[in-house]
Short mmCIF file of C-alpha atoms in Angstrom, two decimals:
data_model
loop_
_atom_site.label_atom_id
_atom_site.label_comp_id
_atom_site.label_asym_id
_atom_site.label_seq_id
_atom_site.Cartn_x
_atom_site.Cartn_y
_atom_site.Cartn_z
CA UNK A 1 0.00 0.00 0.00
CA UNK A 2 1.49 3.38 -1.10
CA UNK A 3 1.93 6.02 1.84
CA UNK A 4 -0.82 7.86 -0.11
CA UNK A 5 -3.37 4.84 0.47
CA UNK A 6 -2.67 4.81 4.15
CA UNK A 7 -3.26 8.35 4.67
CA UNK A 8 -6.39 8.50 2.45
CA UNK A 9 -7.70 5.26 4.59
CA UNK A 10 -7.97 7.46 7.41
CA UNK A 11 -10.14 9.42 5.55
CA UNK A 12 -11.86 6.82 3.22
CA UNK A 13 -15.37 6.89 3.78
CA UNK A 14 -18.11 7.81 6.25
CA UNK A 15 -19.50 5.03 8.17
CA UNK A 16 -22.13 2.85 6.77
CA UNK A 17 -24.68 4.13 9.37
CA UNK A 18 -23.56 7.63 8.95
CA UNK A 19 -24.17 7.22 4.81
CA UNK A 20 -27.61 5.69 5.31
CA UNK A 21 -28.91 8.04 8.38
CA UNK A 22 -27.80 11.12 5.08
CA UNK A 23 -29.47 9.12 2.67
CA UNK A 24 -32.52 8.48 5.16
CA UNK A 25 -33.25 12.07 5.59
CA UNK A 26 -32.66 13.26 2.11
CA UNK A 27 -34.94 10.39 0.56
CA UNK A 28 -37.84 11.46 3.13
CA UNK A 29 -37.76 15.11 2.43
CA UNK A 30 -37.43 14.66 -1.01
CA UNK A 31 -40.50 12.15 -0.88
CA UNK A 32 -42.39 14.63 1.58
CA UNK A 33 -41.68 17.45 -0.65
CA UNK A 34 -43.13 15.58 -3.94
CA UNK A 35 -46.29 13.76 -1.92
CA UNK A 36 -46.79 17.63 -0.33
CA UNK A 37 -46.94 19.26 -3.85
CA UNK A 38 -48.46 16.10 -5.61
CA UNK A 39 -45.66 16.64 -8.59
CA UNK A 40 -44.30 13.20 -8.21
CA UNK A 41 -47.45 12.08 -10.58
CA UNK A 42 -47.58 15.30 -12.20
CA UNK A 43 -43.72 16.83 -12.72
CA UNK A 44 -43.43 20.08 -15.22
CA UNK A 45 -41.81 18.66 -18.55
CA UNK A 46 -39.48 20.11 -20.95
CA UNK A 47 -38.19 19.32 -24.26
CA UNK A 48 -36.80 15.58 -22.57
CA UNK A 49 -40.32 14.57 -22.24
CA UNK A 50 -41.35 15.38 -26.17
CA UNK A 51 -37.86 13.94 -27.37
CA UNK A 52 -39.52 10.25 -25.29
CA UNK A 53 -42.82 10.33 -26.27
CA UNK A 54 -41.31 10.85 -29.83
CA UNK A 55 -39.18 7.80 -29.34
CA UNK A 56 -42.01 5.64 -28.08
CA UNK A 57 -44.27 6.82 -31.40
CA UNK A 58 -41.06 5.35 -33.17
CA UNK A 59 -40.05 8.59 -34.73
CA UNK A 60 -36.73 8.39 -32.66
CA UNK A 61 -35.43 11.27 -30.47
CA UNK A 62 -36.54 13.71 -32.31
CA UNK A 63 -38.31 17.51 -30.57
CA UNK A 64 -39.79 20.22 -32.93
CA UNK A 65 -38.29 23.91 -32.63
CA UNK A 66 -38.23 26.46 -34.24
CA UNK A 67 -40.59 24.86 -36.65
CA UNK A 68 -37.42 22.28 -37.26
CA UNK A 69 -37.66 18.56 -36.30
CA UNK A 70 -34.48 18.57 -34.20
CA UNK A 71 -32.74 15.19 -34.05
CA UNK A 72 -29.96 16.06 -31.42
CA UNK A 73 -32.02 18.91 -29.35
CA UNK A 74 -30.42 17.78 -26.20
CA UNK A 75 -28.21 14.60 -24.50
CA UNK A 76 -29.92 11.12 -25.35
CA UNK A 77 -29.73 9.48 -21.26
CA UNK A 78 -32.32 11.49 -19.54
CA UNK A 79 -35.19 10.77 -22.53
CA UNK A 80 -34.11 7.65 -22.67
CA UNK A 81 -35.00 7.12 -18.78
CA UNK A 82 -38.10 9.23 -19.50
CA UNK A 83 -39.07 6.91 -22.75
CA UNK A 84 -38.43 3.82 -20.07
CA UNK A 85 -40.79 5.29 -17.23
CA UNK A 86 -43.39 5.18 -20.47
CA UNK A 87 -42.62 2.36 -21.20
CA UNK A 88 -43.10 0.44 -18.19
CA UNK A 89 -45.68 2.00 -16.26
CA UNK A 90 -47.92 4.54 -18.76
CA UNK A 91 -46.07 7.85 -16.74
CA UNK A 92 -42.98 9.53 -15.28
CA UNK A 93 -43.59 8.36 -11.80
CA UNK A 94 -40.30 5.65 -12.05
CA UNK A 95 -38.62 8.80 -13.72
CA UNK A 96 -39.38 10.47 -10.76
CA UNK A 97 -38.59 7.98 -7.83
CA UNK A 98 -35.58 7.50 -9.80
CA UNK A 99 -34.40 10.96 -9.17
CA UNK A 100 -35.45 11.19 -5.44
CA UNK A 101 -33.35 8.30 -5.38
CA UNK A 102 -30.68 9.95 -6.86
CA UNK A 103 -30.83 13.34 -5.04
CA UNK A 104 -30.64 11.20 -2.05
CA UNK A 105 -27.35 9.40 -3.32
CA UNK A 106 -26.16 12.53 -4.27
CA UNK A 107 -25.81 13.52 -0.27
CA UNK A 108 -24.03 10.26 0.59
CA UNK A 109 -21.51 11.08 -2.65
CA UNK A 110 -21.06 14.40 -1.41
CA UNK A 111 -20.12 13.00 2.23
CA UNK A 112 -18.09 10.91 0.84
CA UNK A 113 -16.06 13.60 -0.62
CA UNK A 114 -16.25 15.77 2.70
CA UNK A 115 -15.17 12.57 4.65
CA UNK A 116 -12.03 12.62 2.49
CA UNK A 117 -10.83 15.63 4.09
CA UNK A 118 -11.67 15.13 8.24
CA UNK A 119 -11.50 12.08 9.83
CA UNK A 120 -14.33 13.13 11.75
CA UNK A 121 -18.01 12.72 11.37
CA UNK A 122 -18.83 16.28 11.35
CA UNK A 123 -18.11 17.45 8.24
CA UNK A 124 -19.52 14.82 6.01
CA UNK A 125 -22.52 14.93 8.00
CA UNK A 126 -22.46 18.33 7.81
CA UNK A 127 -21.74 18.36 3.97
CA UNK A 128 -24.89 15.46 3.59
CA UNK A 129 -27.38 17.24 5.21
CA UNK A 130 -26.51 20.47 3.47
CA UNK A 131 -27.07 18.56 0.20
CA UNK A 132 -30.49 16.72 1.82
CA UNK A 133 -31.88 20.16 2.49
CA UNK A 134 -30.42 21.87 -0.69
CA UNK A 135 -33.55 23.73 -1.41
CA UNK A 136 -33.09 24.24 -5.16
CA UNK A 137 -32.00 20.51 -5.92
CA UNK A 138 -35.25 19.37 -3.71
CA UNK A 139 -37.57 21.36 -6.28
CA UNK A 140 -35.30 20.08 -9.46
CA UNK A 141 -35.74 16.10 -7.72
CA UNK A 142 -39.41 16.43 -6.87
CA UNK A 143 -41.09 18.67 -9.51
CA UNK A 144 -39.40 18.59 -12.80
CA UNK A 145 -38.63 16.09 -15.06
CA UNK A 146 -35.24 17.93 -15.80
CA UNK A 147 -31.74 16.00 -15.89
CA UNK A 148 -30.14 18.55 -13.16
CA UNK A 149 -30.15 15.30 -10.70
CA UNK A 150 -28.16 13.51 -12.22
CA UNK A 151 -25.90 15.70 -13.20
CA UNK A 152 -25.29 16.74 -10.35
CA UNK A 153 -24.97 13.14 -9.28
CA UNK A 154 -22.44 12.47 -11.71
CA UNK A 155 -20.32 15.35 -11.63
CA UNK A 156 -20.05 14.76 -7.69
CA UNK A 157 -19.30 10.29 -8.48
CA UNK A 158 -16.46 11.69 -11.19
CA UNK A 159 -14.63 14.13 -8.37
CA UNK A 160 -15.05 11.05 -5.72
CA UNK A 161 -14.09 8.35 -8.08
CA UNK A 162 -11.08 10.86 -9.37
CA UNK A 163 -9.98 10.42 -5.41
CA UNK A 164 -9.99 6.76 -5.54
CA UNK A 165 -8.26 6.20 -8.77
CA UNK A 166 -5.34 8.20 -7.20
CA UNK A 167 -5.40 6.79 -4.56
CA UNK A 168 -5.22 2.97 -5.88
CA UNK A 169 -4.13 3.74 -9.64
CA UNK A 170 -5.64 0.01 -10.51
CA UNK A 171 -7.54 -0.91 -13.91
CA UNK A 172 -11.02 -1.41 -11.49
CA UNK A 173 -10.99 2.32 -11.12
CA UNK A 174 -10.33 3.62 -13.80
CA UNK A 175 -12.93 1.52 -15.42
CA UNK A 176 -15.31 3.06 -12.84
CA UNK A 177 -14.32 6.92 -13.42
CA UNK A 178 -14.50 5.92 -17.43
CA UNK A 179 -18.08 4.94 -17.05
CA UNK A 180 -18.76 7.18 -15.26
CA UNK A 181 -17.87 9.71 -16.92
CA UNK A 182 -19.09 8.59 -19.98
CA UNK A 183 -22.60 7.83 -18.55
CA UNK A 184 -22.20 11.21 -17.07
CA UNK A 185 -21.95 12.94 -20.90
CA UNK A 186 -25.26 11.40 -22.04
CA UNK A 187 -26.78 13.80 -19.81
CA UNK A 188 -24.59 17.03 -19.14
CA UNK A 189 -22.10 16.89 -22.14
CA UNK A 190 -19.99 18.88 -20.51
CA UNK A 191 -18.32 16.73 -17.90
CA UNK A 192 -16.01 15.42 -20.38
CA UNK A 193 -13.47 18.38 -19.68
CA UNK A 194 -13.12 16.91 -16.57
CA UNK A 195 -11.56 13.58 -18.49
CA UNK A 196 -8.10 15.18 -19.42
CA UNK A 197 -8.21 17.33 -16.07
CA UNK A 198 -7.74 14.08 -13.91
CA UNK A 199 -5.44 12.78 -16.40
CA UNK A 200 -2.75 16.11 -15.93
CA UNK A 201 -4.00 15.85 -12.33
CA UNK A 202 -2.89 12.42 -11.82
CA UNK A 203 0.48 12.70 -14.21
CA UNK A 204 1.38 15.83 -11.71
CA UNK A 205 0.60 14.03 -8.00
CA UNK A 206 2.03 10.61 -9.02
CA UNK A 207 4.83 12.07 -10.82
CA UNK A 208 7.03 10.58 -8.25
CA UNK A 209 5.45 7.36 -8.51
CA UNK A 210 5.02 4.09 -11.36
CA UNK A 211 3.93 6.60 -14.43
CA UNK A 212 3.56 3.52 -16.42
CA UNK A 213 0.65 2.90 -13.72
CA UNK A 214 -0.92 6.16 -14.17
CA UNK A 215 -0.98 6.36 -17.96
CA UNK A 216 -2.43 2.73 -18.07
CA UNK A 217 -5.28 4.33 -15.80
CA UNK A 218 -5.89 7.35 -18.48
CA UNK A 219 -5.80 5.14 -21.18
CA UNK A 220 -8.51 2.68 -19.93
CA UNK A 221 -10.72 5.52 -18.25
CA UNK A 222 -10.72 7.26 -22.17
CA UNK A 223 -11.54 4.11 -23.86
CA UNK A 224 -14.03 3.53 -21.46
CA UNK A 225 -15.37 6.71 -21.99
CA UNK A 226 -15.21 6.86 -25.50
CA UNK A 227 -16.96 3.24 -25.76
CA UNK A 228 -20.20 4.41 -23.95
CA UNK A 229 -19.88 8.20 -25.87
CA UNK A 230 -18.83 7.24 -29.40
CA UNK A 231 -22.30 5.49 -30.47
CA UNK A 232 -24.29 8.28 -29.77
CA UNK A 233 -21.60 11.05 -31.84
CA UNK A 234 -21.30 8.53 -34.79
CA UNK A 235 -25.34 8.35 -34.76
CA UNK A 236 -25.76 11.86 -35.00
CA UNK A 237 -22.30 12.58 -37.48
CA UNK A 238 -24.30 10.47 -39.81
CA UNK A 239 -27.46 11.99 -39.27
CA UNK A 240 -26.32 15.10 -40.14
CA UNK A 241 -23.60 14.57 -42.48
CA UNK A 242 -21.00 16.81 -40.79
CA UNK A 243 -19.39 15.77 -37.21
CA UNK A 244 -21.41 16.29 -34.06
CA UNK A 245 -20.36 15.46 -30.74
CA UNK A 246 -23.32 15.54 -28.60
CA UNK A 247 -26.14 18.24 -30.15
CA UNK A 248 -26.81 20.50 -32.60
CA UNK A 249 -28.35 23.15 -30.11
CA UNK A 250 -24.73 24.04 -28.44
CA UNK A 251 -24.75 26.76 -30.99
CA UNK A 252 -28.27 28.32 -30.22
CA UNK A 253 -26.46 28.37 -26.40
CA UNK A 254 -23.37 30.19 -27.28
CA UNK A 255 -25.37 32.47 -29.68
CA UNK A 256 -27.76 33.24 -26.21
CA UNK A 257 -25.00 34.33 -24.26
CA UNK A 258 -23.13 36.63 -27.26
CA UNK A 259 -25.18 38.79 -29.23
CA UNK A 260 -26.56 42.42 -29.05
CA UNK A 261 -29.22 42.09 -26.79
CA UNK A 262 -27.42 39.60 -24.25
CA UNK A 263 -27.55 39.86 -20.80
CA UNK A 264 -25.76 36.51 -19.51
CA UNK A 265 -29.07 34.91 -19.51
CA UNK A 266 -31.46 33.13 -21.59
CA UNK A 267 -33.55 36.35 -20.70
CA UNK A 268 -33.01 39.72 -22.23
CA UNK A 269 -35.39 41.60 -20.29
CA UNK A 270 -38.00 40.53 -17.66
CA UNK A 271 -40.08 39.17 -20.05
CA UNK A 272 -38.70 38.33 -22.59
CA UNK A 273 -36.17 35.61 -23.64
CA UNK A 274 -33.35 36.47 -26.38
CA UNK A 275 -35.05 34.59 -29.26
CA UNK A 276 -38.05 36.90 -28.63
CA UNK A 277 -35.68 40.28 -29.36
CA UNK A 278 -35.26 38.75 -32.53
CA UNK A 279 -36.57 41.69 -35.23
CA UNK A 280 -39.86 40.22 -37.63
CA UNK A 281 -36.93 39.80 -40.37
CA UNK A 282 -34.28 37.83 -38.19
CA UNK A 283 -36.75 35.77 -37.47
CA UNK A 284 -38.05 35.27 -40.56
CA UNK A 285 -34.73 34.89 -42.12
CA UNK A 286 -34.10 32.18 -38.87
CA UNK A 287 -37.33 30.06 -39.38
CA UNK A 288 -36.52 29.55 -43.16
CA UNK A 289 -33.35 27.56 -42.59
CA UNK A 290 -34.14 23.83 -44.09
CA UNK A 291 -32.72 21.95 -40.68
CA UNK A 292 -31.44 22.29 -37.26
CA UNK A 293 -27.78 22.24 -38.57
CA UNK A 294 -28.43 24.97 -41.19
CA UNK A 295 -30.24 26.59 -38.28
CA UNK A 296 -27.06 25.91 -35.98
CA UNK A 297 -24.90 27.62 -38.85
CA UNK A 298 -27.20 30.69 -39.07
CA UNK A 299 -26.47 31.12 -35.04
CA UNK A 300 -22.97 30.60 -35.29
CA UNK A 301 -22.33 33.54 -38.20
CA UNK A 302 -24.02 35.44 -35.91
CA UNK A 303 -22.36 34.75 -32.67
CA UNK A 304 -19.28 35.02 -34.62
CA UNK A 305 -20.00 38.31 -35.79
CA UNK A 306 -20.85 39.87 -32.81
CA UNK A 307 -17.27 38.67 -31.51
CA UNK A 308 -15.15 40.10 -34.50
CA UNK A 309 -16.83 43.32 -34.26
CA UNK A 310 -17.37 44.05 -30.26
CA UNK A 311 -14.23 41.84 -28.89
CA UNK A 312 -14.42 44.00 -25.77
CA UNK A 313 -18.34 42.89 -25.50
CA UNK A 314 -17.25 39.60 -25.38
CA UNK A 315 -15.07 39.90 -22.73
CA UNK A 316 -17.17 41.73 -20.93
CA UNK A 317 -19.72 39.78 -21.26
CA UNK A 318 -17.96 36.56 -20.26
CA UNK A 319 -16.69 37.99 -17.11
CA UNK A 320 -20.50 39.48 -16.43
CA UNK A 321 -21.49 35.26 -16.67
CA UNK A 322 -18.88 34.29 -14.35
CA UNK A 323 -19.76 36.39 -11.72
CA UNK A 324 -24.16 35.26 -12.64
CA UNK A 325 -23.01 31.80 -12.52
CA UNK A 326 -20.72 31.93 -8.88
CA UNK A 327 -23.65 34.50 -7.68
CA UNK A 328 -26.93 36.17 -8.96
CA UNK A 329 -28.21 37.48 -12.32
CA UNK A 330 -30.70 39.79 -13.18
CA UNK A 331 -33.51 37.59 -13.84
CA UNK A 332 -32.87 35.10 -11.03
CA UNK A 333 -35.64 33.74 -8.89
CA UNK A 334 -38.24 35.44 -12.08
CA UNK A 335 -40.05 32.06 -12.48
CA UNK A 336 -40.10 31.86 -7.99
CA UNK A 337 -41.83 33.55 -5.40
CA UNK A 338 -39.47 35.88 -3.80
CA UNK A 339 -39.83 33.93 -0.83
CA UNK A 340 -37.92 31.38 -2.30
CA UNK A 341 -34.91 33.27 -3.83
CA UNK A 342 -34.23 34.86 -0.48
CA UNK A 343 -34.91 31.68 1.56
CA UNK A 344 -32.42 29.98 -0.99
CA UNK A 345 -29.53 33.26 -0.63
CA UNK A 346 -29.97 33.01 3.12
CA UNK A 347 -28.57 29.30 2.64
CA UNK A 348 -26.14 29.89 -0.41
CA UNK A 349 -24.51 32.66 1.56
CA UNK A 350 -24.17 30.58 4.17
CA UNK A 351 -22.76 27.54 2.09
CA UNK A 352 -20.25 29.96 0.82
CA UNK A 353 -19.01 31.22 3.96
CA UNK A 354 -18.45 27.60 5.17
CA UNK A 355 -16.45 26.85 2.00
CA UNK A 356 -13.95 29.85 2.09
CA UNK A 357 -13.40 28.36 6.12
CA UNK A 358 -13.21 24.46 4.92
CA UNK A 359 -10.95 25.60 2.20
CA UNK A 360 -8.39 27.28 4.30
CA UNK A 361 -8.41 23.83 7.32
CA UNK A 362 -7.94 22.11 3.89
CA UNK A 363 -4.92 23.57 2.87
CA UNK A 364 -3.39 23.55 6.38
CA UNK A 365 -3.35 19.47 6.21
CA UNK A 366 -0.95 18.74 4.36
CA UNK A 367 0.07 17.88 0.29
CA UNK A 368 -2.63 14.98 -0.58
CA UNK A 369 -5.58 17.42 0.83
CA UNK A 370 -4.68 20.34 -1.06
CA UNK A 371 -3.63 18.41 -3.92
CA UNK A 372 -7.72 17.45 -3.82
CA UNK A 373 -8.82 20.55 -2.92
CA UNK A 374 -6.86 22.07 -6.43
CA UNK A 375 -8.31 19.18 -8.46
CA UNK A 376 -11.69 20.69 -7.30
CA UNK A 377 -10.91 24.28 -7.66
CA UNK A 378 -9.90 23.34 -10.93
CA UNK A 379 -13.00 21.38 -12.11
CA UNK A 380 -15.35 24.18 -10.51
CA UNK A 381 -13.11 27.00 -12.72
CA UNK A 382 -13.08 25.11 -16.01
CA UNK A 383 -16.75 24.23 -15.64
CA UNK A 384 -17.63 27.91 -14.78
CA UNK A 385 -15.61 29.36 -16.90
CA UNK A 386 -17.14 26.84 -20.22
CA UNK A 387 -20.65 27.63 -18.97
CA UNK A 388 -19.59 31.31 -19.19
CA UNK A 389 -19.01 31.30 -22.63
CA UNK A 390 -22.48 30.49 -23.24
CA UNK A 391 -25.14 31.57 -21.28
CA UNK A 392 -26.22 31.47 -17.42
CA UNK A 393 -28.76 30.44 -15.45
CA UNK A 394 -28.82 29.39 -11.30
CA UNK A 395 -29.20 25.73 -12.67
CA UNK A 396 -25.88 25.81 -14.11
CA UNK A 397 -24.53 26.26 -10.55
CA UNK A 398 -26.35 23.90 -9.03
CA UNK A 399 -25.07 20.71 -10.89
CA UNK A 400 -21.37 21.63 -9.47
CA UNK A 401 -22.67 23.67 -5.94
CA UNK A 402 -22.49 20.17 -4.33
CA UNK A 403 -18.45 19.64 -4.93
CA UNK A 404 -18.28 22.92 -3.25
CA UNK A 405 -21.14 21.71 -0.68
CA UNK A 406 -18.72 19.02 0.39
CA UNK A 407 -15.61 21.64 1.59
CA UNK A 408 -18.58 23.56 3.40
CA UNK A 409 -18.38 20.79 5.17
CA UNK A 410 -14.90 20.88 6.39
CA UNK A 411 -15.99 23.96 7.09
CA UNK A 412 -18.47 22.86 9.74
CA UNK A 413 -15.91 20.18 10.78
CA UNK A 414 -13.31 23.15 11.33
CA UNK A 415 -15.49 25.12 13.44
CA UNK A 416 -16.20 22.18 15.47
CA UNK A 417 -13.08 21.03 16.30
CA UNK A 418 -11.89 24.37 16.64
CA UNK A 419 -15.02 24.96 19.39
CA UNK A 420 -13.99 21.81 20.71
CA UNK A 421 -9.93 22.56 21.12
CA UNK A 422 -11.50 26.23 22.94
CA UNK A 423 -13.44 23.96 25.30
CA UNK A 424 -10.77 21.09 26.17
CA UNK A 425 -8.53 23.95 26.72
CA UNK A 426 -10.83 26.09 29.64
#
């Protein structure tokens, strides 16, 4: 066992009873909240829920937009579990339990994580039931039949599994971060940055160590990944005769977020979204492109255009997103009482406070915990900074806020034992 093993052992995991009593309470409030609101049966449905019932009619994946049949709207995993909850029981009600159970898992991943850092119970309790009483992820698990679960569940697995594999560099794990990873890109294609991240990660804190170990590790993780990923990019290349990775909307994003009326959001004003500022002729000129790639093309010359001619916009702008997507935008909390937003600040401040205290016990304990916390500080900027590009919305945030829920954690654990050094010492 490498010295790195031993140390991490003391901080491998939360006790069994610890995981399920987080689990426990996160499951119950998440199944309180949805029996309370009666959404379980009933969840709001987006464009996932049009892409399965188009599936089921045998028509494939496809969604209508913009007056387009679009055949790669959005990541194939979360209609597919929608088509399946069809499928099986006439509704979305397995959907549903499915994500309760998720959001639930989601806590006990995030302990995990926080457990990593303190030997203690503290913090990864702390960090659980900060998670099990996250009130924007209950809504998002118990209302909406929206993939923000489980991406939040598998951005949190990839940071946890990232741990493990460098902490044992054996083929097992990096089988496990492969999938999931790749599992984890069928619904937020996005997590793939974090792919080569953990490989420079893992080349820089086991430099010192067997490197023929570590690049074995990347290389299985990336076929791995590739395996589950490639079907679904070759399926849509051919569809649409040019190469697409994931969708055909990422350019419809990007154009959102850089244009002349953007704010940052999908929202230029109050009322109305940034397709709606579109002029009679734009969108005219929009609706007659033959398919969703032409229509991809026709937002890209424009995005482009806006960045060759206002360059100082776009940096501008892209800052203006980064600071929407770490803390509040204009038209946050518009679709929510106002009960809600400030009942949800009251916590995030909070949350953030914690982190900034958890970070600095972090980086007091030594190489392997800051060498974890950068790997996260890393993710959390490269994610951030990707969304930015595009355009931002306080969902974004919440598919990554539980990484950064987990060194709140430490946070709570720091105060504690700090409360509990005061007290030994009187």
């Amino acid at each position: 066992m490498t010295r790195a093993a031993k140390v991490t052992d003391r901080f491998a995991s939360i006790g069994p009873t610890a995981g399920w009593v987080v689990f426990g309470i996160a499951f119950l409030l998440r199944l309180g909240a949805g029996l309370f609101s009666g959404q379980l049966w009933h969840p709001e449905t987006l464009e996932y829920d049009g892409m399965a019932r188009s599936l089921l009619a045998g028509h494939g994946l496809v969604f209508e937009h913009l007056q387009v049949p679009y055949h790669s709207f959005a990541p194939p995993l979360y209609p597919w579990l929608s088509a399946a909850s069809y499928w099986l029981c006439g509704s979305l009600i397995l959907l549903m339990m499915l994500q309760v159970v998720a959001g639930s898992a989601l806590a006990v991943a995030v302990a995990q994580i926080a457990g990593r850092f303190s030997a203690g119970a503290i913090a990864p309790l702390a960090a659980g039931l900060l998670i099990a009483f996250h009130p924007g992820l209950i809504i998002y698990n118990v209302n909406k039949a929206h993939p923000l679960t489980f991406d939040a569940l598998f951005f949190t697995l990839a940071v946890l599994q990232a741990f493990r594999l460098r902490e044992r560099t054996t083929v097992r794990r990096a089988i496990e971060f492969g999938v999931i990873v790749g599992l984890g890109t069928l619904s937020r294609a996005t997590l793939i940055i974090f792919l080569p991240l953990v490989a420079m990660w893992l080349v820089w804190v086991l430099r010192k160590g067997s490197l023929k170990l570590v690049v074995r590790a990347i290389v299985v993780a990336g076929l791995c990944t590739t395996a589950i990923v490639i079907p679904w990019t070759i399926r849509s290349s051919l569809l649409h005769h040019q190469f697409v990775f994931m969708l055909t909307t990422d350019a419809e994003d990007f154009w959102r977020g850089n244009n002349p009326n953007a704010t940052g959001s999908t929202y230029a004003t109050a009322e109305r979204t940034e397709l709606e500022m579109l002029t009679p002729r734009e969108l005219a000129d929009l609706l007659r492109q033959r398919d969703e790639v032409a229509q991809a093309n026709w937002f890209t010359a424009r995005s482009h255009a806006f960045i060759r001619e206002h360059p100082r916009e776009f940096v501008r702008l892209t800052a203006v997103k980064m600071l929407h997507f770490w803390w509040i935008a204009p038209q946050t909390g518009l679709l929510y009482p106002r009960s809600w937003f400030f009942a949800y600040m009251m916590y995030y401040v909070l949350v953030l406070l914690l982190a900034m205290i958890g970070a600095g016990s972090v980086w007091r304990m030594g190489n392997l915990a800051r060498q974890q916390l950068l790997l996260i500080a890393a993710f959390l900027l490269a994610l951030s900074l990707l969304q930015s590009l595009y355009y931002v919305e306080g969902r974004h945030r919440w598919a990554v806020e539980p990484i950064l829920i987990a060194i709140s954690g430490v946070g709570v654990g720091a105060i504690a034992a700090r409360r509990h050094r005061l007290a030994t010492r009187t």
